[in-house]
Amino acid sequence: MRKSGFQRRKLSLTSLIDVIFLLLLFFMLSSTFSQFSEVDLATAGQGQAPSEAQPIFLQLRTTDLSVNARAVPLAALAEALRPLMSDETQVLVSASADVTAQRLTDLLVTLRAIPGLSVQVLVPS
């Protein structure tokens, strides 16, 4: 006599593997691959002689950028700095607390392309 009742079927993993491969393919194709740049951050050294030239003060906020308290777009930063530069110009960058790291990196990459600048990022203590 056979027992009547629930009979277990074997579980097929083929469809589960197909779903996993489809998800893997979806996430690989939908992700973005962006190129990250590397920025050297140098801290101020002790015992340096004070420079004769006046430093340029850059204030970076989430929506705008100001050079010596004058609003300047990031694309026109090099042209705005040229009249203020001497042979060895020091640029002090102050970023507000809500500025993203990407925005700060974009500014530092733009400043690195301008020859003759010494850039220091001010951090709140």
MMTF fields as JSON, N, C-alpha, C and O atoms, coordinates in Angstrom:
{
  "mmtfVersion": "1.0.0",
  "mmtfProducer": "UNKNOWN",
  "numBonds": 499,
  "numAtoms": 500,
  "numGroups": 125,
  "numChains": 1,
  "numModels": 1,
  "chainsPerModel": [1],
  "groupsPerChain": [125],
  "chainIdList": ["A"],
  "bondAtomList": [4, 2, 8, 6, 12, 10, 16, 14, 20, 18, 24, 22, 28, 26, 32, 30, 36, 34, 40, 38, 44, 42, 48, 46, 52, 50, 56, 54, 60, 58, 64, 62, 68, 66, 72, 70, 76, 74, 80, 78, 84, 82, 88, 86, 92, 90, 96, 94, 100, 98, 104, 102, 108, 106, 112, 110, 116, 114, 120, 118, 124, 122, 128, 126, 132, 130, 136, 134, 140, 138, 144, 142, 148, 146, 152, 150, 156, 154, 160, 158, 164, 162, 168, 166, 172, 170, 176, 174, 180, 178, 184, 182, 188, 186, 192, 190, 196, 194, 200, 198, 204, 202, 208, 206, 212, 210, 216, 214, 220, 218, 224, 222, 228, 226, 232, 230, 236, 234, 240, 238, 244, 242, 248, 246, 252, 250, 256, 254, 260, 258, 264, 262, 268, 266, 272, 270, 276, 274, 280, 278, 284, 282, 288, 286, 292, 290, 296, 294, 300, 298, 304, 302, 308, 306, 312, 310, 316, 314, 320, 318, 324, 322, 328, 326, 332, 330, 336, 334, 340, 338, 344, 342, 348, 346, 352, 350, 356, 354, 360, 358, 364, 362, 368, 366, 372, 370, 376, 374, 380, 378, 384, 382, 388, 386, 392, 390, 396, 394, 400, 398, 404, 402, 408, 406, 412, 410, 416, 414, 420, 418, 424, 422, 428, 426, 432, 430, 436, 434, 440, 438, 444, 442, 448, 446, 452, 450, 456, 454, 460, 458, 464, 462, 468, 466, 472, 470, 476, 474, 480, 478, 484, 482, 488, 486, 492, 490, 496, 494],
  "bondOrderList": [1, 1, 1, 1, 1, 1, 1, 1, 1, 1, 1, 1, 1, 1, 1, 1, 1, 1, 1, 1, 1, 1, 1, 1, 1, 1, 1, 1, 1, 1, 1, 1, 1, 1, 1, 1, 1, 1, 1, 1, 1, 1, 1, 1, 1, 1, 1, 1, 1, 1, 1, 1, 1, 1, 1, 1, 1, 1, 1, 1, 1, 1, 1, 1, 1, 1, 1, 1, 1, 1, 1, 1, 1, 1, 1, 1, 1, 1, 1, 1, 1, 1, 1, 1, 1, 1, 1, 1, 1, 1, 1, 1, 1, 1, 1, 1, 1, 1, 1, 1, 1, 1, 1, 1, 1, 1, 1, 1, 1, 1, 1, 1, 1, 1, 1, 1, 1, 1, 1, 1, 1, 1, 1, 1],
  "groupList": [{"groupName": "MET", "atomNameList": ["N", "CA", "C", "O"], "elementList": ["N", "C", "C", "O"], "formalChargeList": [0, 0, 0, 0], "bondAtomList": [1, 0, 2, 1, 3, 2], "bondOrderList": [1, 1, 2], "singleLetterCode": "M", "chemCompType": "L-PEPTIDE LINKING"}, {"groupName": "ARG", "atomNameList": ["N", "CA", "C", "O"], "elementList": ["N", "C", "C", "O"], "formalChargeList": [0, 0, 0, 0], "bondAtomList": [1, 0, 2, 1, 3, 2], "bondOrderList": [1, 1, 2], "singleLetterCode": "R", "chemCompType": "L-PEPTIDE LINKING"}, {"groupName": "LYS", "atomNameList": ["N", "CA", "C", "O"], "elementList": ["N", "C", "C", "O"], "formalChargeList": [0, 0, 0, 0], "bondAtomList": [1, 0, 2, 1, 3, 2], "bondOrderList": [1, 1, 2], "singleLetterCode": "K", "chemCompType": "L-PEPTIDE LINKING"}, {"groupName": "SER", "atomNameList": ["N", "CA", "C", "O"], "elementList": ["N", "C", "C", "O"], "formalChargeList": [0, 0, 0, 0], "bondAtomList": [1, 0, 2, 1, 3, 2], "bondOrderList": [1, 1, 2], "singleLetterCode": "S", "chemCompType": "L-PEPTIDE LINKING"}, {"groupName": "GLY", "atomNameList": ["N", "CA", "C", "O"], "elementList": ["N", "C", "C", "O"], "formalChargeList": [0, 0, 0, 0], "bondAtomList": [1, 0, 2, 1, 3, 2], "bondOrderList": [1, 1, 2], "singleLetterCode": "G", "chemCompType": "PEPTIDE LINKING"}, {"groupName": "PHE", "atomNameList": ["N", "CA", "C", "O"], "elementList": ["N", "C", "C", "O"], "formalChargeList": [0, 0, 0, 0], "bondAtomList": [1, 0, 2, 1, 3, 2], "bondOrderList": [1, 1, 2], "singleLetterCode": "F", "chemCompType": "L-PEPTIDE LINKING"}, {"groupName": "GLN", "atomNameList": ["N", "CA", "C", "O"], "elementList": ["N", "C", "C", "O"], "formalChargeList": [0, 0, 0, 0], "bondAtomList": [1, 0, 2, 1, 3, 2], "bondOrderList": [1, 1, 2], "singleLetterCode": "Q", "chemCompType": "L-PEPTIDE LINKING"}, {"groupName": "LEU", "atomNameList": ["N", "CA", "C", "O"], "elementList": ["N", "C", "C", "O"], "formalChargeList": [0, 0, 0, 0], "bondAtomList": [1, 0, 2, 1, 3, 2], "bondOrderList": [1, 1, 2], "singleLetterCode": "L", "chemCompType": "L-PEPTIDE LINKING"}, {"groupName": "THR", "atomNameList": ["N", "CA", "C", "O"], "elementList": ["N", "C", "C", "O"], "formalChargeList": [0, 0, 0, 0], "bondAtomList": [1, 0, 2, 1, 3, 2], "bondOrderList": [1, 1, 2], "singleLetterCode": "T", "chemCompType": "L-PEPTIDE LINKING"}, {"groupName": "ILE", "atomNameList": ["N", "CA", "C", "O"], "elementList": ["N", "C", "C", "O"], "formalChargeList": [0, 0, 0, 0], "bondAtomList": [1, 0, 2, 1, 3, 2], "bondOrderList": [1, 1, 2], "singleLetterCode": "I", "chemCompType": "L-PEPTIDE LINKING"}, {"groupName": "ASP", "atomNameList": ["N", "CA", "C", "O"], "elementList": ["N", "C", "C", "O"], "formalChargeList": [0, 0, 0, 0], "bondAtomList": [1, 0, 2, 1, 3, 2], "bondOrderList": [1, 1, 2], "singleLetterCode": "D", "chemCompType": "L-PEPTIDE LINKING"}, {"groupName": "VAL", "atomNameList": ["N", "CA", "C", "O"], "elementList": ["N", "C", "C", "O"], "formalChargeList": [0, 0, 0, 0], "bondAtomList": [1, 0, 2, 1, 3, 2], "bondOrderList": [1, 1, 2], "singleLetterCode": "V", "chemCompType": "L-PEPTIDE LINKING"}, {"groupName": "GLU", "atomNameList": ["N", "CA", "C", "O"], "elementList": ["N", "C", "C", "O"], "formalChargeList": [0, 0, 0, 0], "bondAtomList": [1, 0, 2, 1, 3, 2], "bondOrderList": [1, 1, 2], "singleLetterCode": "E", "chemCompType": "L-PEPTIDE LINKING"}, {"groupName": "ALA", "atomNameList": ["N", "CA", "C", "O"], "elementList": ["N", "C", "C", "O"], "formalChargeList": [0, 0, 0, 0], "bondAtomList": [1, 0, 2, 1, 3, 2], "bondOrderList": [1, 1, 2], "singleLetterCode": "A", "chemCompType": "L-PEPTIDE LINKING"}, {"groupName": "PRO", "atomNameList": ["N", "CA", "C", "O"], "elementList": ["N", "C", "C", "O"], "formalChargeList": [0, 0, 0, 0], "bondAtomList": [1, 0, 2, 1, 3, 2], "bondOrderList": [1, 1, 2], "singleLetterCode": "P", "chemCompType": "L-PEPTIDE LINKING"}, {"groupName": "ASN", "atomNameList": ["N", "CA", "C", "O"], "elementList": ["N", "C", "C", "O"], "formalChargeList": [0, 0, 0, 0], "bondAtomList": [1, 0, 2, 1, 3, 2], "bondOrderList": [1, 1, 2], "singleLetterCode": "N", "chemCompType": "L-PEPTIDE LINKING"}],
  "groupTypeList": [0, 1, 2, 3, 4, 5, 6, 1, 1, 2, 7, 3, 7, 8, 3, 7, 9, 10, 11, 9, 5, 7, 7, 7, 7, 5, 5, 0, 7, 3, 3, 8, 5, 3, 6, 5, 3, 12, 11, 10, 7, 13, 8, 13, 4, 6, 4, 6, 13, 14, 3, 12, 13, 6, 14, 9, 5, 7, 6, 7, 1, 8, 8, 10, 7, 3, 11, 15, 13, 1, 13, 11, 14, 7, 13, 13, 7, 13, 12, 13, 7, 1, 14, 7, 0, 3, 10, 12, 8, 6, 11, 7, 11, 3, 13, 3, 13, 10, 11, 8, 13, 6, 1, 7, 8, 10, 7, 7, 11, 8, 7, 1, 13, 9, 14, 4, 7, 3, 11, 6, 11, 7, 11, 14, 3],
  "groupIdList": [1, 2, 3, 4, 5, 6, 7, 8, 9, 10, 11, 12, 13, 14, 15, 16, 17, 18, 19, 20, 21, 22, 23, 24, 25, 26, 27, 28, 29, 30, 31, 32, 33, 34, 35, 36, 37, 38, 39, 40, 41, 42, 43, 44, 45, 46, 47, 48, 49, 50, 51, 52, 53, 54, 55, 56, 57, 58, 59, 60, 61, 62, 63, 64, 65, 66, 67, 68, 69, 70, 71, 72, 73, 74, 75, 76, 77, 78, 79, 80, 81, 82, 83, 84, 85, 86, 87, 88, 89, 90, 91, 92, 93, 94, 95, 96, 97, 98, 99, 100, 101, 102, 103, 104, 105, 106, 107, 108, 109, 110, 111, 112, 113, 114, 115, 116, 117, 118, 119, 120, 121, 122, 123, 124, 125],
  "secStructList": [7, 7, 7, 7, 1, 7, 7, 7, 7, 7, 7, 7, 7, 2, 2, 2, 2, 2, 2, 2, 2, 2, 2, 2, 2, 2, 2, 2, 2, 2, 1, 7, 7, 7, 7, 7, 7, 7, 7, 7, 7, 7, 7, 7, 7, 6, 6, 7, 7, 7, 7, 1, 1, 7, 7, 3, 3, 3, 3, 3, 7, 1, 1, 7, 3, 3, 3, 6, 6, 3, 3, 7, 7, 4, 4, 4, 2, 2, 2, 2, 2, 4, 4, 4, 7, 7, 1, 1, 3, 3, 3, 3, 3, 3, 3, 7, 6, 6, 7, 7, 2, 2, 2, 2, 2, 2, 2, 2, 2, 2, 2, 2, 6, 1, 6, 6, 3, 3, 3, 3, 3, 3, 7, 7, 7],
  "xCoordList": [0.818, 0.0, 0.867, 1.895, 0.411, 1.097, 0.467, -0.745, 1.335, 0.82, 0.366, 1.083, -0.753, -1.201, -0.708, -0.577, -0.441, 0.038, 1.005, 1.026, 1.772, 2.671, 3.928, 4.568, 4.266, 5.464, 6.435, 6.043, 7.658, 8.665, 9.218, 9.535, 9.329, 9.941, 11.359, 11.685, 12.187, 13.561, 13.575, 12.869, 14.386, 14.494, 15.513, 16.635, 15.125, 16.011, 16.682, 16.003, 17.999, 18.755, 19.075, 19.7, 18.672, 18.986, 18.369, 19.038, 17.131, 16.488, 17.079, 17.146, 17.502, 18.122, 19.456, 19.759, 20.24, 21.517, 21.277, 22.027, 20.258, 19.925, 19.58, 20.01, 18.815, 18.44, 19.673, 19.798, 20.573, 21.787, 22.645, 23.162, 22.806, 23.575, 22.911, 23.599, 21.598, 20.899, 21.094, 21.306, 21.027, 21.262, 22.7, 22.949, 23.63, 25.024, 25.251, 25.943, 24.671, 24.789, 24.141, 24.693, 22.99, 22.309, 23.159, 23.315, 23.709, 24.493, 25.814, 26.301, 26.39, 27.628, 27.375, 28.179, 26.269, 25.996, 25.411, 25.557, 24.764, 24.138, 25.049, 24.734, 26.164, 27.065, 27.904, 28.124, 28.365, 29.197, 30.641, 30.94, 31.514, 32.935, 33.539, 33.757, 33.806, 34.379, 35.859, 36.297, 36.59, 38.019, 38.288, 37.884, 38.967, 39.274, 40.674, 41.578, 40.832, 42.153, 42.764, 42.066, 44.043, 44.783, 45.27, 45.811, 45.082, 45.479, 46.436, 46.135, 47.583, 48.55, 48.165, 47.997, 48.024, 47.727, 48.954, 49.353, 49.542, 50.719, 50.322, 49.574, 50.821, 50.553, 51.65, 52.739, 51.364, 52.342, 53.482, 53.258, 54.698, 55.869, 56.223, 55.862, 56.923, 57.331, 58.654, 59.481, 58.842, 60.108, 60.308, 61.43, 59.231, 59.367, 59.394, 58.695, 60.201, 60.268, 59.007, 58.511, 58.476, 57.268, 57.523, 58.58, 56.57, 56.704, 56.408, 55.616, 57.05, 56.836, 55.491, 54.843, 55.074, 53.845, 52.615, 52.637, 51.56, 50.287, 49.645, 49.615, 49.137, 48.471, 47.106, 46.488, 46.667, 45.335, 44.408, 44.724, 43.269, 42.33, 41.158, 40.422, 40.994, 39.879, 38.883, 39.251, 37.639, 36.597, 35.667, 35.045, 35.579, 34.79, 33.521, 33.556, 32.404, 31.098, 30.429, 30.951, 29.278, 28.634, 28.192, 28.199, 27.814, 27.285, 28.215, 28.09, 29.14, 29.989, 31.4, 31.706, 32.247, 33.657, 34.014, 33.61, 34.766, 35.169, 36.689, 37.306, 37.257, 38.696, 38.846, 38.414, 39.464, 39.598, 38.251, 38.154, 37.225, 35.861, 35.149, 34.179, 35.611, 34.959, 34.523, 35.342, 33.257, 32.711, 33.308, 33.366, 33.751, 34.377, 33.868, 33.825, 33.478, 33.126, 34.385, 35.476, 34.219, 35.357, 36.039, 37.257, 35.275, 35.853, 36.757, 37.688, 36.502, 37.29, 38.283, 38.74, 38.617, 39.501, 40.915, 41.517, 41.446, 42.82, 42.938, 43.922, 41.942, 41.975, 41.839, 42.418, 41.086, 40.912, 42.168, 42.427, 42.949, 44.15, 45.365, 46.262, 45.421, 46.608, 47.012, 48.195, 46.102, 46.547, 47.027, 47.757, 46.634, 46.994, 48.287, 48.812, 48.798, 49.952, 51.265, 51.394, 52.244, 53.63, 54.45, 53.889, 55.788, 56.613, 56.287, 56.197, 56.111, 55.718, 54.475, 54.575, 53.33, 52.072, 51.509, 51.459, 51.094, 50.474, 48.961, 48.461, 48.236, 46.78, 46.279, 46.639, 45.444, 44.825, 43.381, 42.606, 43.025, 41.686, 40.928, 41.361, 39.786, 38.897, 37.596, 36.939, 37.229, 36.001, 34.975, 35.295, 33.736, 32.668, 32.387, 32.8, 31.693, 31.481, 30.631, 30.755, 29.776, 28.885, 29.42, 28.694, 30.665, 31.27, 31.623, 32.173, 31.302, 31.609, 33.093, 33.768, 33.569, 34.969, 35.23, 36.326, 34.238, 34.423, 34.593, 35.408, 33.825, 33.947, 35.321, 35.934, 35.798, 37.128, 38.205, 39.171, 38.046, 39.007, 39.015, 40.08, 37.837, 37.778, 38.537, 39.254, 38.374, 39.086, 40.589, 41.353, 41.028, 42.458, 43.087, 44.236, 42.355, 42.864, 43.003, 43.974, 42.05, 42.121, 43.305, 44.007, 43.534, 44.66, 46.0, 46.99, 46.047, 47.295, 47.733, 48.925, 46.783, 47.112, 47.721, 48.278, 47.625, 48.178, 49.6, 49.781, 50.615, 51.996, 52.296, 51.742, 53.184, 53.646, 52.778, 52.932, 51.864, 50.997, 51.395, 51.721, 51.365, 51.528, 50.175, 49.736, 49.525, 48.156, 48.162, 48.792, 47.448, 47.254, 45.764, 45.093, 45.267, 43.87, 43.767, 44.419, 42.946, 42.755, 41.684, 40.624, 41.97, 40.996, 40.661, 41.543, 39.392, 39.043, 39.642, 39.679, 40.104, 40.727, 39.761, 40.128],
  "yCoordList": [-1.171, 0.0, 1.241, 1.327, 2.173, 3.454, 4.422, 4.446, 5.217, 6.271, 7.433, 7.868, 7.905, 9.102, 10.31, 10.262, 11.377, 12.574, 13.351, 13.206, 14.145, 15.059, 14.327, 13.634, 14.485, 13.87, 14.978, 15.913, 14.88, 15.9, 15.734, 14.629, 16.898, 16.88, 17.38, 18.124, 16.978, 17.451, 18.899, 19.257, 19.721, 21.135, 21.318, 20.821, 22.025, 22.27, 23.622, 24.632, 23.647, 24.884, 25.571, 26.631, 25.01, 25.591, 26.966, 27.895, 27.11, 28.423, 29.448, 30.63, 29.036, 29.946, 30.464, 31.649, 29.605, 30.019, 30.983, 31.945, 30.743, 31.656, 33.041, 34.048, 33.093, 34.388, 35.105, 36.321, 34.372, 34.987, 35.56, 36.669, 34.836, 35.35, 36.56, 37.492, 36.563, 37.728, 38.956, 40.058, 38.779, 39.896, 40.395, 41.601, 39.475, 39.862, 40.65, 41.668, 40.18, 40.882, 42.265, 43.232, 42.363, 43.652, 44.649, 45.791, 44.242, 45.17, 45.541, 46.658, 44.63, 44.962, 45.973, 46.881, 45.82, 46.727, 48.065, 49.062, 48.104, 49.355, 50.21, 51.374, 49.67, 50.47, 51.382, 51.109, 52.471, 53.413, 53.223, 52.949, 53.371, 53.267, 54.644, 55.076, 55.325, 56.662, 56.601, 55.762, 57.493, 57.531, 58.484, 59.646, 57.987, 58.798, 59.367, 58.701, 60.597, 61.206, 61.291, 61.267, 61.387, 61.432, 62.851, 63.482, 63.351, 64.717, 64.664, 64.063, 65.294, 65.367, 66.494, 67.635, 66.18, 67.186, 67.345, 66.411, 68.517, 68.797, 69.68, 70.644, 69.345, 70.175, 71.209, 71.049, 72.258, 73.323, 72.819, 72.175, 73.115, 72.706, 73.749, 74.919, 73.323, 74.257, 74.898, 74.292, 76.111, 76.79, 77.4, 77.748, 77.535, 78.159, 79.666, 80.232, 80.301, 81.754, 82.328, 81.789, 83.41, 83.981, 84.526, 85.096, 84.35, 84.783, 86.277, 86.822, 86.919, 88.343, 88.596, 89.611, 87.676, 87.866, 87.595, 86.767, 88.307, 88.099, 86.803, 86.56, 85.976, 84.754, 85.081, 86.097, 84.203, 84.314, 83.423, 82.261, 83.961, 83.213, 82.745, 83.558, 81.424, 80.821, 80.251, 79.491, 80.617, 80.066, 79.227, 79.733, 77.935, 76.988, 76.641, 76.204, 76.846, 76.463, 75.507, 75.264, 74.964, 73.951, 74.516, 73.796, 75.77, 76.327, 77.319, 77.55, 77.912, 78.929, 78.882, 78.149, 79.699, 79.803, 81.282, 82.023, 81.714, 83.115, 83.207, 82.455, 84.155, 84.439, 85.809, 86.811, 85.855, 87.097, 87.817, 89.014, 87.083, 87.572, 88.044, 88.798, 87.615, 87.955, 86.661, 85.765, 86.555, 85.333, 85.075, 85.967, 83.833, 83.421, 82.021, 81.164, 81.768, 80.392, 79.525, 80.025, 78.235, 77.321, 77.269, 77.104, 77.407, 77.354, 78.552, 78.443, 79.691, 80.907, 81.178, 82.308, 80.152, 80.345, 80.741, 81.619, 80.115, 80.428, 81.874, 82.541, 82.373, 83.767, 84.737, 85.823, 84.36, 85.233, 85.271, 86.273, 84.189, 84.143, 84.798, 85.245, 84.87, 85.4, 86.799, 87.003, 87.779, 89.107, 89.138, 90.052, 88.163, 88.145, 87.381, 87.421, 86.69, 85.815, 86.564, 87.507, 86.104, 86.549, 85.295, 84.285, 85.342, 84.186, 82.957, 81.856, 83.107, 82.007, 82.442, 83.16, 82.018, 82.435, 81.31, 80.153, 81.675, 80.713, 80.896, 82.016, 79.789, 79.807, 79.059, 77.904, 79.727, 79.119, 78.778, 79.655, 77.511, 77.039, 76.728, 75.925, 77.389, 77.129, 76.567, 77.201, 75.387, 74.737, 74.73, 74.468, 75.023, 74.967, 73.517, 72.6, 73.32, 71.969, 71.092, 69.869, 71.677, 70.875, 70.641, 70.13, 71.003, 70.773, 69.297, 68.695, 68.724, 67.317, 67.14, 68.078, 65.944, 65.643, 65.76, 66.147, 65.429, 65.529, 66.981, 67.276, 67.894, 69.318, 69.856, 70.622, 69.463, 69.879, 69.3, 69.987, 68.056, 67.435, 68.141, 68.35, 68.512, 69.248, 70.571, 70.951, 71.269, 72.532, 72.302, 73.053, 71.28, 71.025, 70.584, 70.928, 69.834, 69.447, 70.679, 70.791, 71.602, 72.841, 73.689, 74.265, 73.772, 74.551, 73.904, 74.608, 72.581, 71.894, 72.186, 72.157, 72.464, 72.741, 74.129, 74.411, 74.992, 76.348, 76.332, 76.034, 76.644, 76.595, 77.756, 78.848, 77.492, 78.531, 78.718, 79.716, 77.789, 77.909, 76.912, 75.76, 77.366, 76.499, 76.477, 77.501, 75.333, 75.226, 74.58, 73.544, 75.207, 74.64, 74.67, 75.687, 73.538, 73.419, 73.66, 72.986, 74.621, 74.925, 74.0, 73.824, 73.415, 72.555, 73.158, 73.674, 73.098, 73.65, 72.804, 71.576, 73.472, 72.734, 72.487, 71.879],
  "zCoordList": [0.0, 0.0, 0.0, 0.671, -0.766, -0.836, 0.114, 0.324, 0.678, 1.551, 0.695, -0.206, 0.959, 0.263, 1.047, 2.27, 0.335, 1.003, 0.129, -1.094, 0.76, 0.064, -0.379, 0.411, -1.624, -2.152, -2.571, -3.268, -2.163, -2.459, -3.857, -4.298, -4.565, -5.878, -5.75, -4.825, -6.66, -6.655, -7.144, -8.087, -6.49, -6.825, -7.945, -7.855, -8.989, -10.113, -9.924, -9.739, -9.968, -9.781, -11.102, -11.1, -12.201, -13.497, -13.655, -14.108, -13.297, -13.44, -12.471, -12.807, -11.302, -10.348, -10.89, -10.749, -11.498, -12.082, -13.242, -13.405, -14.037, -15.136, -14.605, -15.166, -13.538, -12.953, -12.41, -12.559, -11.789, -11.243, -12.366, -12.233, -13.459, -14.591, -15.225, -15.643, -15.304, -15.847, -14.953, -15.459, -13.651, -12.732, -12.828, -12.823, -12.915, -13.049, -14.338, -14.338, -15.414, -16.69, -16.622, -17.146, -15.987, -15.86, -15.084, -15.518, -13.95, -13.135, -13.803, -13.628, -14.554, -15.259, -16.37, -16.581, -17.075, -18.179, -17.737, -18.444, -16.599, -16.17, -15.297, -15.047, -14.829, -13.995, -14.876, -16.056, -14.274, -15.014, -14.593, -13.43, -15.552, -15.286, -15.491, -16.623, -14.395, -14.499, -14.136, -13.349, -14.72, -14.473, -13.323, -13.355, -12.32, -11.157, -11.321, -11.825, -10.889, -10.98, -9.589, -8.575, -9.574, -8.326, -8.095, -9.003, -6.89, -6.56, -5.381, -4.349, -5.541, -4.45, -3.519, -3.951, -2.241, -1.234, -0.35, 0.346, -0.38, 0.426, 1.597, 1.438, 2.753, 3.924, 4.059, 3.508, 4.786, 4.973, 5.843, 6.868, 5.429, 6.199, 7.247, 7.119, 8.271, 9.315, 8.937, 8.256, 9.381, 9.197, 7.83, 7.463, 7.066, 5.759, 5.914, 6.755, 5.1, 5.132, 4.515, 3.526, 5.072, 4.503, 3.108, 2.834, 2.252, 0.868, 0.764, 1.533, -0.188, -0.419, -1.104, -0.849, -1.968, -2.74, -1.877, -0.966, -2.188, -1.497, -1.992, -3.199, -1.097, -1.557, -2.167, -1.851, -3.036, -3.638, -2.835, -2.577, -2.442, -1.613, -2.473, -3.031, -2.572, -3.309, -2.314, -1.419, -2.473, -1.615, -2.481, -3.415, -2.159, -2.942, -2.185, -1.035, -2.858, -2.309, -3.283, -4.371, -2.905, -3.749, -5.09, -6.088, -5.139, -6.389, -7.057, -8.259, -6.326, -6.936, -6.375, -5.434, -6.995, -6.64, -6.634, -7.531, -5.633, -5.604, -5.439, -4.685, -6.17, -6.111, -5.482, -6.051, -4.3, -3.534, -3.425, -3.695, -3.032, -2.797, -4.065, -3.977, -5.241, -6.503, -7.181, -7.387, -7.524, -8.114, -9.491, -10.338, -9.696, -10.953, -11.285, -10.403, -12.542, -12.913, -12.999, -13.27, -12.766, -12.767, -14.134, -14.213, -15.191, -16.543, -16.823, -17.622, -16.182, -16.419, -15.295, -15.127, -14.53, -13.383, -13.807, -13.189, -14.834, -15.275, -15.717, -15.395, -16.454, -16.904, -15.733, -15.762, -14.708, -13.544, -12.676, -12.009, -12.678, -11.845, -12.488, -11.773, -13.815, -14.506, -14.036, -13.762, -13.923, -13.474, -12.025, -11.641, -11.219, -9.807, -9.538, -8.426, -10.547, -10.345, -10.486, -11.266, -9.694, -9.841, -10.145, -10.572, -9.929, -10.281, -9.429, -9.972, -8.135, -7.253, -6.486, -5.491, -6.939, -6.337, -5.485, -5.901, -4.298, -3.398, -3.44, -3.328, -3.602, -3.639, -2.42, -2.196, -1.63, -0.46, -0.813, -1.194, -0.684, -1.04, 0.248, 1.074, 0.388, 1.511, 0.962, 0.137, 1.414, 0.935, 2.051, 3.211, 1.683, 2.687, 3.046, 2.336, 4.136, 4.667, 3.756, 3.807, 2.928, 2.085, 0.673, -0.18, 0.416, -0.898, -1.028, -0.105, -2.18, -2.407, -2.739, -3.163, -2.541, -2.85, -4.346, -4.752, -5.172, -6.62, -7.052, -7.926, -6.442, -6.797, -6.385, -7.129, -5.219, -4.776, -5.695, -6.026, -6.102, -7.015, -8.364, -8.944, -8.874, -10.142, -10.046, -10.971, -8.92, -8.728, -8.66, -9.267, -7.932, -7.792, -9.114, -9.393, -9.922, -11.241, -12.128, -12.877, -12.057, -12.828, -12.372, -13.204, -11.067, -10.545, -10.881, -11.082, -10.944, -11.266, -12.697, -13.001, -13.567, -14.977, -15.17, -16.231, -14.17, -14.269, -13.708, -12.528, -14.519, -14.019, -13.069, -13.2, -12.115, -11.203, -9.979, -9.276, -9.692, -8.53, -7.454, -7.742, -6.23, -5.073, -4.354, -3.83, -4.327, -3.819, -2.443, -2.232, -1.504, -0.185, 0.135, -0.043, 0.609, 0.984, 2.482, 3.279, 2.849, 4.279, 4.836, 4.235, 5.982, 6.641, 7.992, 8.679, 8.382, 9.7, 10.814, 10.732, 11.841, 12.947, 14.073, 15.079]
}
